[in-house]
Structure formats: structure tokens, C-alpha cells
Coordinates of C-alpha atoms in Angstrom, one line a residue:
X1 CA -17.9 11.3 25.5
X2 CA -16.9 14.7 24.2
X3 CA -14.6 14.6 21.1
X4 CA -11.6 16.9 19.9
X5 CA -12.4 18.2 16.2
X6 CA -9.6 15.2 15.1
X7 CA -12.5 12.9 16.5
X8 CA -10.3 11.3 19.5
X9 CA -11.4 11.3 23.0
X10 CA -11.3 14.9 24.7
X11 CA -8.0 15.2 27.0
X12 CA -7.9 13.5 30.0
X13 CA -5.4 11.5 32.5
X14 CA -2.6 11.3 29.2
X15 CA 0.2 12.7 27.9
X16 CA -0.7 15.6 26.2
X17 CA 2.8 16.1 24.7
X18 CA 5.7 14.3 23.0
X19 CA 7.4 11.6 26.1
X20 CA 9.4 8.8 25.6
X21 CA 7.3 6.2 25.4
X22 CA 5.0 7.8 22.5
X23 CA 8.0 8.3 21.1
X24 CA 9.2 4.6 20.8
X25 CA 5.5 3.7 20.1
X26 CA 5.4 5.9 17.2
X27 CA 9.4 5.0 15.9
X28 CA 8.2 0.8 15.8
X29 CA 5.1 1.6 14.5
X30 CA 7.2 3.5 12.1
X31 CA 9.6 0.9 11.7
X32 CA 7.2 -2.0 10.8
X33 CA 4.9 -0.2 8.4
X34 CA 8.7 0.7 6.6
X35 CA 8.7 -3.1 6.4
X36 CA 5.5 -2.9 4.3
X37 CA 7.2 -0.4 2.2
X38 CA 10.6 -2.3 1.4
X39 CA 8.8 -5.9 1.1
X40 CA 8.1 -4.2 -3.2
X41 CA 11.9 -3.4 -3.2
X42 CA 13.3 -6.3 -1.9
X43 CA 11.1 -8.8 -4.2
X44 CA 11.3 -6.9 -7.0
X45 CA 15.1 -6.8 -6.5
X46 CA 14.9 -10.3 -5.9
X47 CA 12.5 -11.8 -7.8
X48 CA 15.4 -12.9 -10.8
X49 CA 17.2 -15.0 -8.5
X50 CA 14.1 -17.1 -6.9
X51 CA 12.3 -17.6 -10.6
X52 CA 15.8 -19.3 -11.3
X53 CA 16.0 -21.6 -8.1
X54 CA 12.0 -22.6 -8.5
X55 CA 12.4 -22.3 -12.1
X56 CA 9.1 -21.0 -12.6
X57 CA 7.6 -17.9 -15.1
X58 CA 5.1 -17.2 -12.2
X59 CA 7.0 -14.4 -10.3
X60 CA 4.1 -11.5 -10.7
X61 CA 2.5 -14.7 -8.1
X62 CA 4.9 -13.2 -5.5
X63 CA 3.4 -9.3 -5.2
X64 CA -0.2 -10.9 -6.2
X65 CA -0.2 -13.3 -3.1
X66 CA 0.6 -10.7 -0.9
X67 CA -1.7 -8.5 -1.8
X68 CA -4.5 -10.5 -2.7
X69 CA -4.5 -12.2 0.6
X70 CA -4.0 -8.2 2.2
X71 CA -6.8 -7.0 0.5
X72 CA -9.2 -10.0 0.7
X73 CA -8.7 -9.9 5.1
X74 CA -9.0 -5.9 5.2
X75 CA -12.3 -5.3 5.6
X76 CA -12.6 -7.8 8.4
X77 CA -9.7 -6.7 10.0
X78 CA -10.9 -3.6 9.8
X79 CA -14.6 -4.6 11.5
X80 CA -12.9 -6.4 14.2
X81 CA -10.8 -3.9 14.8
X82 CA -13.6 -1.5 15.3
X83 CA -15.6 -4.1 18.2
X84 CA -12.5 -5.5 19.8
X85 CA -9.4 -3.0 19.4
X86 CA -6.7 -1.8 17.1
X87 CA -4.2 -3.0 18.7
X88 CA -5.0 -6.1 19.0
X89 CA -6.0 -7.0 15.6
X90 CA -2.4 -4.6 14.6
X91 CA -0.4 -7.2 16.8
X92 CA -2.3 -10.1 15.1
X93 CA -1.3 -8.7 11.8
X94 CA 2.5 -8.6 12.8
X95 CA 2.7 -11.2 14.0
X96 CA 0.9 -13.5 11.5
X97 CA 3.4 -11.4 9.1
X98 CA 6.6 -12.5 11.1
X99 CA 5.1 -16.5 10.6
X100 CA 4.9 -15.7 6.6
X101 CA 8.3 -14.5 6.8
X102 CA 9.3 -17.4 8.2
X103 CA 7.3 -20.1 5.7
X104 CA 9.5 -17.9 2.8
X105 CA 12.3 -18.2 4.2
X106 CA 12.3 -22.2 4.6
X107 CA 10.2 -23.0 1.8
X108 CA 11.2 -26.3 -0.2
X109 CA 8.6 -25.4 -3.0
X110 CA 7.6 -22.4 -4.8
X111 CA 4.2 -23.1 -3.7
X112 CA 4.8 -22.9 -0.2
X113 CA 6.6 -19.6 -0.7
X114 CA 3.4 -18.3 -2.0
X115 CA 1.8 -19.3 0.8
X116 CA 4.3 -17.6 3.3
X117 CA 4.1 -14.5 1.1
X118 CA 0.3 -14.6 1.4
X119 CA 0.3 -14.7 5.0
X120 CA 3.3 -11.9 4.8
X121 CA 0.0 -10.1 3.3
X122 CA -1.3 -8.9 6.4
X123 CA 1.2 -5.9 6.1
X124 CA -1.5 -4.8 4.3
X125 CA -4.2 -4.2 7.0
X126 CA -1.1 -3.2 9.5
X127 CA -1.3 0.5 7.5
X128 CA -4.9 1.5 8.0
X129 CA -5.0 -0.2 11.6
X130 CA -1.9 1.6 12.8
X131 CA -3.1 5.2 12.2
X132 CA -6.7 4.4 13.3
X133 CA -4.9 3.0 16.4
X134 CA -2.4 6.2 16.8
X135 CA -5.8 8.6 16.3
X136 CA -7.6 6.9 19.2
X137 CA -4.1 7.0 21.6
X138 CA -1.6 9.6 20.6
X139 CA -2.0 13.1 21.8
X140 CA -4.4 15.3 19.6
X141 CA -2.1 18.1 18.9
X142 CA 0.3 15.1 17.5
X143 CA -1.6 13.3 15.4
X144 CA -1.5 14.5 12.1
X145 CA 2.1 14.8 12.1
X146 CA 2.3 11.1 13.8
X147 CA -0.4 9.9 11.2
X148 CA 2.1 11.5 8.5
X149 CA 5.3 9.9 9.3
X150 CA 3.7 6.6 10.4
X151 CA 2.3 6.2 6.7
X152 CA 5.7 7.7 4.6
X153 CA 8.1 6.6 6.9
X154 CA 11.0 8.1 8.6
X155 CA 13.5 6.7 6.1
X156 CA 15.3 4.5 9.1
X157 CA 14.9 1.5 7.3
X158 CA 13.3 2.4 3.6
X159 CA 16.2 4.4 2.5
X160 CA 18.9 2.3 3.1
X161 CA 17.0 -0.9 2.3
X162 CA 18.0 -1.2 -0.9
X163 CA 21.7 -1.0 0.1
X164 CA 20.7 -4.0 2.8
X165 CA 18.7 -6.2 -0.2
X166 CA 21.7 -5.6 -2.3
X167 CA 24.3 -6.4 0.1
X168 CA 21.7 -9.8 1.8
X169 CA 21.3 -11.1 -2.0
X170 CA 24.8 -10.7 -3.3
X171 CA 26.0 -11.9 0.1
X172 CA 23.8 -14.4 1.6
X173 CA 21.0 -15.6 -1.0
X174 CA 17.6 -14.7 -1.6
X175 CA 16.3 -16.4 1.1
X176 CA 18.3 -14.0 3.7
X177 CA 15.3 -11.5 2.7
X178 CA 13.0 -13.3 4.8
X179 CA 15.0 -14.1 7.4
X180 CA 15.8 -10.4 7.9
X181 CA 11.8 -9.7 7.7
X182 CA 11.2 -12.6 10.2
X183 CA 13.5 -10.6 12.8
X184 CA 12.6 -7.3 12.2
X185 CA 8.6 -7.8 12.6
X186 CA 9.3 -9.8 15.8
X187 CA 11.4 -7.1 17.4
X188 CA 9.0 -4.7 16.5
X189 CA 5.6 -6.4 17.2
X190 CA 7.1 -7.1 20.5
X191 CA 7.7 -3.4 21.1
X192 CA 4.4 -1.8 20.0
X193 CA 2.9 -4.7 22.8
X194 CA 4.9 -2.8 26.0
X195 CA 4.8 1.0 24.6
X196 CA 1.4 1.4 22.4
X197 CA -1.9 1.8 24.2
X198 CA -4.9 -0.2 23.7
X199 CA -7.6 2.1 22.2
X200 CA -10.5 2.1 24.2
X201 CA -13.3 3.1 21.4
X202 CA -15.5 0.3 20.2
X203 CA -18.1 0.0 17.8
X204 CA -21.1 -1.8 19.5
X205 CA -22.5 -3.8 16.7
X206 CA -22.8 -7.7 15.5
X207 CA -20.0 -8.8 12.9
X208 CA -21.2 -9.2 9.4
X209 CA -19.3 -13.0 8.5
X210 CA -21.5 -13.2 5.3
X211 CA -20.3 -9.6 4.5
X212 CA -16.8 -10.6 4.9
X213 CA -17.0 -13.7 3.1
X214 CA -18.7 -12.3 0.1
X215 CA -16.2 -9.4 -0.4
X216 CA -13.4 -11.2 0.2
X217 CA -14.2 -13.9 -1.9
X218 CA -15.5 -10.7 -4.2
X219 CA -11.8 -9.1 -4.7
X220 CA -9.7 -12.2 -4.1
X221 CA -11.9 -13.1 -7.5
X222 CA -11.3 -9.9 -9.4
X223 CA -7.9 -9.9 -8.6
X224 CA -6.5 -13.6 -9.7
X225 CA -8.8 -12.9 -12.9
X226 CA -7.0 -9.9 -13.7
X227 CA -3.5 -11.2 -12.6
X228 CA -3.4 -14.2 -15.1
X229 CA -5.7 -13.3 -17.4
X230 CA -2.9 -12.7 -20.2
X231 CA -1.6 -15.6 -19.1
X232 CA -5.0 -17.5 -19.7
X233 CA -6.1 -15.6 -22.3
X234 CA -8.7 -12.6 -21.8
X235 CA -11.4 -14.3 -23.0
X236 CA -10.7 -18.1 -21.4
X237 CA -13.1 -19.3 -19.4
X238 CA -11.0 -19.6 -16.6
X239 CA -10.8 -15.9 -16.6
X240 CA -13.9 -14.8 -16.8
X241 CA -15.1 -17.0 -14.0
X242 CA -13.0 -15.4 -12.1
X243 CA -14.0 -12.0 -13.0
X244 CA -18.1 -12.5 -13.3
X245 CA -17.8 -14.5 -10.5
X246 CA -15.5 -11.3 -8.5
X247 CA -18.0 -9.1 -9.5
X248 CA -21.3 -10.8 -8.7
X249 CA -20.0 -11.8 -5.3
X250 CA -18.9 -8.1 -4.6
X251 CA -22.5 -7.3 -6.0
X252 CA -24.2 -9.2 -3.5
X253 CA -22.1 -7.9 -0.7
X254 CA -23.6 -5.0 -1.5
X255 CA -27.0 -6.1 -1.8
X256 CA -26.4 -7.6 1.7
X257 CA -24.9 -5.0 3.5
X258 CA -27.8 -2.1 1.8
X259 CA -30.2 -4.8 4.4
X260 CA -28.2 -5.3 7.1
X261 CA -27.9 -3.1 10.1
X262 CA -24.3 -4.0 11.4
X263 CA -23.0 -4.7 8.3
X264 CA -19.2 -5.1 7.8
X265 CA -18.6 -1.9 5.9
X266 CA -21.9 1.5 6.4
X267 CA -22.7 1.9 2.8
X268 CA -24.2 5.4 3.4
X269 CA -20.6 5.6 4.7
X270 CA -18.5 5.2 1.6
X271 CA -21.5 7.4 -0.2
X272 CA -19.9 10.2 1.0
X273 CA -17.9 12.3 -1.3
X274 CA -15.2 12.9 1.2
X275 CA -14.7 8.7 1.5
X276 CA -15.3 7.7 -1.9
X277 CA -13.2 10.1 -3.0
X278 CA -10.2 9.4 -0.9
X279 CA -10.1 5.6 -1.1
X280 CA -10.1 6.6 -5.1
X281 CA -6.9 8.4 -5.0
X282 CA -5.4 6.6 -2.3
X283 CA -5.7 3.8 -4.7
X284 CA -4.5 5.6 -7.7
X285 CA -1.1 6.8 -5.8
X286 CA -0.3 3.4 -4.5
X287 CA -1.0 2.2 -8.1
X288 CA 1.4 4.8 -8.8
X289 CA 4.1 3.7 -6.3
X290 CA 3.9 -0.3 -7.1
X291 CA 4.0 0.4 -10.5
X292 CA 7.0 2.7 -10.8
X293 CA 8.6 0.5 -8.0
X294 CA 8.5 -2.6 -9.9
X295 CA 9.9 -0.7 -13.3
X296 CA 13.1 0.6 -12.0
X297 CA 15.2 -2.2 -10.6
X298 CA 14.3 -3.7 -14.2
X299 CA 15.3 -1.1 -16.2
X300 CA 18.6 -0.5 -14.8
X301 CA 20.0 -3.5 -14.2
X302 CA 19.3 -3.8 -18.1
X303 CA 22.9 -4.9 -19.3
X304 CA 23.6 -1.7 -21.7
X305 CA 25.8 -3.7 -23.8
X306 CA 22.1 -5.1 -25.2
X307 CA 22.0 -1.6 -27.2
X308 CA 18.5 -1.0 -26.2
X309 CA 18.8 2.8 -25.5
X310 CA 18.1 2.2 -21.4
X311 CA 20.2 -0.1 -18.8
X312 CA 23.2 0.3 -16.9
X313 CA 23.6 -3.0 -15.9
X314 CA 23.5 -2.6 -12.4
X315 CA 23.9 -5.3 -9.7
X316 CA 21.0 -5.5 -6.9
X317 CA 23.0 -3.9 -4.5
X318 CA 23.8 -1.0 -7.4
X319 CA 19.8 -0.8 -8.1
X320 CA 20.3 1.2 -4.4
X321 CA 21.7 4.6 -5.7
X322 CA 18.7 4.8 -8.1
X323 CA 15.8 3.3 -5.1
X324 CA 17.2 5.8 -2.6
X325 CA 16.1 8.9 -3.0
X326 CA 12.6 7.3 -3.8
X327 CA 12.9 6.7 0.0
X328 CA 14.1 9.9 0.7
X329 CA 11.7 11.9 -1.2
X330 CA 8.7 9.7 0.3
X331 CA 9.8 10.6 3.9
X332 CA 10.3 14.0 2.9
X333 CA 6.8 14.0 1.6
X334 CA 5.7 13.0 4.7
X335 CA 7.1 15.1 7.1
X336 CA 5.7 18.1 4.8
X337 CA 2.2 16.9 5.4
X338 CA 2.5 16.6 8.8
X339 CA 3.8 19.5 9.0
X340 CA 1.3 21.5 7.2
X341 CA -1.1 20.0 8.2
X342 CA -0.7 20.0 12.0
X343 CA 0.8 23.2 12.2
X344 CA -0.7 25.5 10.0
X345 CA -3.9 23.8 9.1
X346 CA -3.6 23.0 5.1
X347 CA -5.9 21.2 3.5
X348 CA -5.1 17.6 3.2
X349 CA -6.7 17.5 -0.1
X350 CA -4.0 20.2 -2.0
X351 CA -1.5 18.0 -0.2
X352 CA -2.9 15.3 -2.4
X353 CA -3.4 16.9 -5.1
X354 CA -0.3 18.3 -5.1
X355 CA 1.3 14.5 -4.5
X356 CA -0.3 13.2 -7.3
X357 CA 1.1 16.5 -9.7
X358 CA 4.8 15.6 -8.6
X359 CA 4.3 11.7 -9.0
X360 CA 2.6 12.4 -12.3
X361 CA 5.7 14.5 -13.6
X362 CA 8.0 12.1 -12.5
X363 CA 6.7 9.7 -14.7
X364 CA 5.9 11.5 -17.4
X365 CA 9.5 12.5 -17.8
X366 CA 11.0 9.4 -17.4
X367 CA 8.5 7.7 -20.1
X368 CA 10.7 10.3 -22.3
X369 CA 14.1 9.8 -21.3
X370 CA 15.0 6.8 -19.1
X371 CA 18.9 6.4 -20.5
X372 CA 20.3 8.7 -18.3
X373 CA 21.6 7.5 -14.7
X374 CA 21.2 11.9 -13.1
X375 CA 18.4 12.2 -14.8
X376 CA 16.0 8.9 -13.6
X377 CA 17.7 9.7 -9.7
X378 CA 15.7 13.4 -10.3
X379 CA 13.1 11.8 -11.8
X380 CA 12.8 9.6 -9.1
X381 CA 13.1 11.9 -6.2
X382 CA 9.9 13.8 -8.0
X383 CA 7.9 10.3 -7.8
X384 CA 9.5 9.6 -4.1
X385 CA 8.3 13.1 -3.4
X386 CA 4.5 12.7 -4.5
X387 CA 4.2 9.1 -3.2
X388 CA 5.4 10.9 0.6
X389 CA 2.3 13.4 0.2
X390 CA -0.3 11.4 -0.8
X391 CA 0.4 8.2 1.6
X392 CA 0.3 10.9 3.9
X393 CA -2.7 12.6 3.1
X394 CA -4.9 9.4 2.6
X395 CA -5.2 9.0 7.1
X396 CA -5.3 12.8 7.4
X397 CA -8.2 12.9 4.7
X398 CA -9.8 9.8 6.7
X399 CA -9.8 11.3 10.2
X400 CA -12.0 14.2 9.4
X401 CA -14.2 12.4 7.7
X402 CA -14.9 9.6 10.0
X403 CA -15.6 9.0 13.4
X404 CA -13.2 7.1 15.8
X405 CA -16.2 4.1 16.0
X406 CA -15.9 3.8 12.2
X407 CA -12.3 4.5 11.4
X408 CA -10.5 1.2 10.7
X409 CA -13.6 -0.4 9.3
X410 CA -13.9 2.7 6.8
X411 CA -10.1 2.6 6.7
X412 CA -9.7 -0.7 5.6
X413 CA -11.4 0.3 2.2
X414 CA -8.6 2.5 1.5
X415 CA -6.4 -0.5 2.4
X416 CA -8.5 -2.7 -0.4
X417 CA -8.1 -0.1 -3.2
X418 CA -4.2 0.5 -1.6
X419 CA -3.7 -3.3 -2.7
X420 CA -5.9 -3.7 -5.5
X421 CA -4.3 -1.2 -7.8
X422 CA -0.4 -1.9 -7.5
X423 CA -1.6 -5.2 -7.9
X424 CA -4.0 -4.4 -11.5
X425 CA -1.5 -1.3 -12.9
X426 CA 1.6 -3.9 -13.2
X427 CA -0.6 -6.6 -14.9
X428 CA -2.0 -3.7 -17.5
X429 CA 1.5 -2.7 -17.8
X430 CA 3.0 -5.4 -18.6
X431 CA 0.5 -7.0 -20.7
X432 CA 0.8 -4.5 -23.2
X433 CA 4.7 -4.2 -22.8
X434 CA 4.6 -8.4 -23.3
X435 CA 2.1 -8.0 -26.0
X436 CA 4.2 -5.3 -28.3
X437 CA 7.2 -4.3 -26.7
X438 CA 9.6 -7.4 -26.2
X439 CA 12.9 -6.7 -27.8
X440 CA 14.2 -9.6 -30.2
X441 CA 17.8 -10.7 -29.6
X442 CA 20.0 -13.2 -32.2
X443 CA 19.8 -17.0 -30.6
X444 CA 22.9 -16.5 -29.3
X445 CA 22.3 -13.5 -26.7
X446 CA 18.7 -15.1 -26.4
X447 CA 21.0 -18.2 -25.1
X448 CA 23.0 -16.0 -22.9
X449 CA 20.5 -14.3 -21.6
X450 CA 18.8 -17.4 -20.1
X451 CA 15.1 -16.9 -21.8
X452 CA 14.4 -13.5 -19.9
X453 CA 12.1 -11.3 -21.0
X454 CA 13.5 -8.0 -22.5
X455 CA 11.4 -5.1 -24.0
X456 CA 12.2 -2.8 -25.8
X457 CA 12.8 1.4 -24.8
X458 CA 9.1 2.2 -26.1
X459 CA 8.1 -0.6 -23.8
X460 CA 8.8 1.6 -20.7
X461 CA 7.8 4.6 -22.2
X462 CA 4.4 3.0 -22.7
X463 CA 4.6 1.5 -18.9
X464 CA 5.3 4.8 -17.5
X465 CA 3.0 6.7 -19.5
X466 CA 0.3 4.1 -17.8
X467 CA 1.7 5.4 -14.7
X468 CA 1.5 8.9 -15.5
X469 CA -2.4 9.0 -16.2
X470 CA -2.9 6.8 -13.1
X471 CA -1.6 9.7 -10.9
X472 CA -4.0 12.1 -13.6
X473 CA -6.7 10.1 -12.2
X474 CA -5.4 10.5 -8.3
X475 CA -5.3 14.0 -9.0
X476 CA -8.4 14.4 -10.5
X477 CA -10.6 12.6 -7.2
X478 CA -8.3 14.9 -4.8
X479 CA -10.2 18.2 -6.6
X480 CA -13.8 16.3 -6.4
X481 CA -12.9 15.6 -2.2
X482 CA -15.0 18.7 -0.5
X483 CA -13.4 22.0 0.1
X484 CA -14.9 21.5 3.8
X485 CA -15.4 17.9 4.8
X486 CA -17.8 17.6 7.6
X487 CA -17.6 14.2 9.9
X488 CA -19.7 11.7 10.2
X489 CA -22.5 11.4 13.0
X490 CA -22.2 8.6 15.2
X491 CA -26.0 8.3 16.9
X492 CA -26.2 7.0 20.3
X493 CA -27.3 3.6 18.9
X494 CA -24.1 3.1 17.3
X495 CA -25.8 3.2 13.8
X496 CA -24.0 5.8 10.8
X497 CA -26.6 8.2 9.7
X498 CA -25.7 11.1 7.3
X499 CA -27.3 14.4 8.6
X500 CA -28.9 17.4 6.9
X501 CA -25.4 19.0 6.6
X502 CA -23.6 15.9 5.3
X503 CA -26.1 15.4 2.5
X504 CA -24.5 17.9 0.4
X505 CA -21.1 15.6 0.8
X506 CA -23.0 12.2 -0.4
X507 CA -21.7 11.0 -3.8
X508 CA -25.1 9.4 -4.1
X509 CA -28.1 11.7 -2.9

């Protein structure tokens, strides 16, 4: 099969051009990953109102769920998607989401609204299975502008969504969040079924179950360890099962899959300085986004009559002016990439880099100065702007590293560091905001206030100063990705082998 230098199949008997039908492909595929996107806004927006109704202190449990259960099915999503189709494994994925939606919304326990909110987790693979999928089917000339807008959005749905999770939880309860999810993944699964193409690449190779297991028992491990361990003490031995136990098994993975020749994820693969390096900062700006994501809807729906220099006491539908031009800004980001990228030929990596310089700045300065409403919209727009070039360039980076027979597999790495990190940054955050920074009310406001946990304006600063080096650290692995990344060879036998060429490119030689 000959190969265009994005890796896809060499033109044939398909549209070679924009038509209607790749447009409504690429619009729901669009749609549902903007779904991914606004699931952070509308829990975080949320999340005072359902600890109140469970009456439980274990809220972080509703973005740990979901992403632990995202990250832990990744890599085997991604392997099956690779032997059996993207597609297929993408409309698994939506709808599996659609039935966690649906657990949320009737769920009579806090328990079993973890579980629906677990299985909502499949989101998670839906991102690095939807622009493998629109590599291997979309027209060559369109895909990294496709790739680009699938990943930051269009903004149909993620900019006004925090005007619709204001208006569904002031109108209609918390629960109306997951009714509207339930809906909007059904519509939307059932339109990428009729307009998206099956890819036809497959990767001819046995699938690793043990490899699976081990990795996803690996980071579901790390992740719950790390996610209560101030709750259970760092040094409880609760925790540290978790995280020795995490560890070892992601060890042994890797013991296994050095021995195995079809094993779930090519080592010699994420060797490479062009993968490792990717999946690094793709995991740093996500970090990034969670983080800052989960911060703002706190900080200004502070009351400001609690004289803590930040707050404006904003309702969850007023939390929307500030959330907005995040939205905007990402889509913007997006759309510059694509551009940029498909058009003129930039370098993915600068568009990283220069995501993670805008992100960084926007957190930096409102560590500073967080009591002004202008100011934290700018600030915003600079974050919203940064996350929009590097969710961007993470797929664009991908497809000229890796070949189509290797793409979601590979991929679905960067989806396990995507979920990994917005799930660790919030717990550092807030363990040292919890630790030093709560503020200290008279009994009476302490009353009033219902127990809730405030902190004080040095508190943020910290927590956005931990966001700040995070996007340091993306920006730092987007100037170690090669000037000139050369793809991977695909022998005849299936099997990943680096070449002379791509030795130079290994992390480890």
C-alpha cells in the first residue's frame, strides 16, 4: 500500500475534498469530543450541589472516577482499535458513555453515581480514537486542520456550556446535567454510525490481555493512591499499597511487553524521542487545563462579602462570563494550528511550545492578581488560548510520528498521561492549599457557610503557581521533540522496528 507523507492510504475512489457528509462526520465528531471537554465544567460547576444531596466530602471521587476508569481502558482500546477498527471501538466508547450518563442521572446513591461517572470515562479513549480514526478516512489535504478542530473544538457547544450548566442547575437540578449528556452522546453516536467511515488499516498481531491487565491495574493503582492519599495519610498503609503496588504492576508490564512480540503497547515505540516527548507535554497541558478548570468556578463564586481579597460571588450560571472565553480561546487555538499547520507547514512542535508559553502566562498572572473580574476574563483567554494549541498539536505531533497500524495504540498513551495529570495536579494542589491555606472564619459564618472549605488568597496563588510550572514543564518536552521527526517503519510482518535513521530520534539508544 503506498502511503501519503501524513501516513494515510494514497488517494483512491474518495473524496478528495471538503463534501457534505465529511462535513457532518467531522461537526459530530466535533460535537461529542466538546462533550468530553464541558463534562470538567459542568461537574466542577456542579459538584456543591450534589456533595449536599449525597452529603458526602468525597467530590474529587467524581473527576477521579472518570478518569481513572478512562485512563485504566486506554491502552486497550487503543490495541483493539488498531486489529478491529476505530470506529468501532469509537462507537463503543459513546455509547458506553451515553449508558454512564444515564446511571448518573438516576442514581439513588453516591456510589452508583460513581459508577455511572466511571463508565462516563470512556470520553477518555473517544479523543485519541477519533483523530486516529479521522487520519485513516478524511481527505489528506484535510487532516491536520480536521485533527485540529476535532481535539479544541469548534466552540458549538463548549462555549456556551457554561451558560447551559448554569441555566440546567439553577433551573432543573443537578441531575439535569446528565440527562443533557445522556441525549447529546446518543444523537451524536448515532450520527458518526451513518456519516463516518470505517477505517480499513489493521494491525495484524495477537492482543496482549496480560499487558492490558497489568497496566491497567498499574495506573488505576497509582492513581487512587495519589487521589486519597491526604485523605489517608501519605504514609498509611493503605496508600502505599496502592502506590508500590501501581508501580510494580506497571513495572511488570514492562517487563512483559520488552518479551512479547505483539505486545499491547511497541516499547521501542514510545523510546522514541518524538513519542515520549509528546505524550510528556500532552500530559503536562491537560494537567494545565484540569487544573486551572477546577480553580475558577471556585474562586469566583467565592461570596466577596468573606473579605478574602478574591470572590464575586457568582451564581453557576454567572461562573459563564468568566468560563467563556476559555472556550473561545481553546477553539481559537485550534483553528490556528490547523491552520498553520495544514497550510503553510509549521512545525507542530513551536505550536506547542508556543501553547504551553501562553497557558504558562495565564497562570502565572493570575497567581498574582485574581481579584479583578477584566483582569481573570484576559487571563483566562491567555490559558483558553494555549490549552487550543497544544490539544491541537498533541494528534498533529502523533501522525508524523507514527504509522496508521500503530496510531491509536501509540495514541492511547497520550490519552493515559491526558487523564493521569488533571487527575494528580488537582490532588497536589489542593493538598497543599488544604494543608496551609484554609481561611479561618468566626463560628458563626463557619455556621453559615455550611462547613465548606475556604482558603485563603495565597491559597490560589500557590495552586496556580503549581499550574504555571506544569506548563514550564510542557514547554520544556516540546523543545526536546526533534526539529525533524521521521516516522516509524512498519515491516511487512507487522512488527515496529526503528531504522538506522530513527536511531538518532530514540530516547533510549
Amino acid at each position: 500500500m503506498v502511503f501519503t507523507s501524513f501516513g494515510v492510504p494514497a488517494p483512491g475512489p474518495v473524496e478528495q475534498r471538503w463534501t457534505p457528509r465529511l462535513v457532518i462526520s467531522l461537526l459530530s465528531i466535533v460535537l461529542m469530543l466538546e462533550m468530553l471537554a464541558i463534562s470538567y465544567i459542568m461537574i466542577a460547576t456542579a459538584l456543591p450541589y450534589i456533595a449536599k444531596h449525597y452529603q458526602t466530602t468525597q467530590g474529587a471521587w467524581l473527576l477521579t472516577a472518570f478518569l481513572l476508569f478512562g485512563a485504566m481502558v486506554a491502552p486497550l482500546l487503543g490495541k483493539l482499535a488498531d486489529l478491529y477498527g476505530k470506529r468501532l471501538m469509537l462507537l463503543v466508547c459513546v455509547f458506553g458513555a451515553a449508558l454512564g450518563s444515564l446511571v448518573s442521572a438516576v442514581a439513588p446513591t453516591y456510589s452508583i453515581l460513581i459508577v455511572g461517572r466511571a463508565l462516563t470515562g470512556l470520553l477518555v479513549a473517544c479523543l485519541f480514537l477519533s483523530y486516529s480514526l479521522i487520519r485513516d478516512v478524511f481527505p489528506p489535504k484535510t487532516i491536520a486542520l480536521a485533527v485540529s478542530i476535532a481535539t479544541s473544538g469548534m466552540g458549538i457547544i463548549a462555549i456556551p456550556a457554561p451558560f447551559i450548566t448554569g441555566w440546567l442547575i439553577d433551573g432543573f437540578g443537578f441531575r439535569s446535567i446528565f440527562w443533557f449528556t445522556l441525549i447529546a452522546l446518543a444523537v451524536l453516536g448515532t450520527l458518526i454510525l451513518f456519516t463516518t467511515q470505517e477505517s480499513t488499516i489493521r494491525q495484524h498481531a495477537r492482543l496482549d490481555l496480560l499487558g492490558a491487565i497489568l497496566l491497567g491495574a498499574g495506573i488505576a493503582g497509582v492513581l487512587v493512591g495519589v487521589s486519597f492519599g491526604p485523605t489517608w495519610g501519605w504514609a498509611a498503609t493503605s496508600t502505599l499499597a496502592y502506590l508500590i503496588g501501581g508501580v510494580v504492576l506497571i513495572g511488570a508490564w514492562l517487563v512483559s511487553a520488552g518479551k512479547l512480540s505483539d505486545p499491547l503497547i511497541d516499547i521501542k515505540v514510545l523510546r522514541r524521542r518524538s513519542v515520549a516527548f509528546t505524550v510528556l507535554a500532552a500530559g503536562c497541558i491537560y494537567g494545565v487545563s484540569g487544573l486551572y478548570t477546577m480553580l475558577l468556578p471556585m474562586l469566583v463564586m467565592t461570596p466577596k462579602e468573606l473579605g478574602l481579597g478574591y470572590g464575586f460571588g457568582s451564581t453557576a450560571e454567572g461562573t459563564a462570563i468568566f468560563q467563556a472565553p476559555l472556550g473561545l480561546f481553546t477553539v481559537i487555538g485550534g483553528v490556528i494550528v490547523g491552520v498553520l499547520v495544514g497550510r503553510i507547514g509549521a512545525k507542530p512542535r513551536i505550536m506547542m511550545a508556543a501553547g504551553a508559553v501562553s497557558a504558562g502566562f495565564g497562570c502565572l498572572f493570575t497567581a498574582f492578581s485574581h481579584d479583578d473580574k477584566l483582569l481573570i476574563i484576559v487571563f483566562g483567554a491567555l490559558v483558553g488560548l494555549g490549552m487550543g494549541l497544544g490539544y491541537a498539536a498533541v494528534p498533529n505531533l502523533l501522525i508524523e510520528a507514527v504509522p496508521p497500524q500503530l496510531q491509536a495504540s501509540t495514541a492511547s498513551i497520550a490519552g493515559v498521561f491526558q487523564s493521569v495529570f488533571p487527575a494528580v495536579l488537582p490532588v497536589i494542589a489542593f493538598t497543599v492549599m488544604n494543608n496551609s491555606f484554609t481561611a479561618v472564619f468566626p463560628p458563626e459564618i463557619t455556621k453559615m457557610l455550611g462547613g465548606a472549605v475556604m482558603y485563603t488568597s495565597d491559597g490560589f496563588k500557590i495552586a496556580y503557581l503549581i499550574a504555571a510550572v506544569t506548563a514550564v514543564g510542557c514547554l520544556l518536552a516540546a523543545l526536546a521533540l526533534p526539529s525533524r521527526i521521521t516516522q516509524l517503519q512498519v515491516p511487512s510482518d507487522g512488527a515496529p522496528a526503528v531504522d538506522e535513521a530513527d536511531r538518532e530520534d530514540a530516547v533510549v539508544a
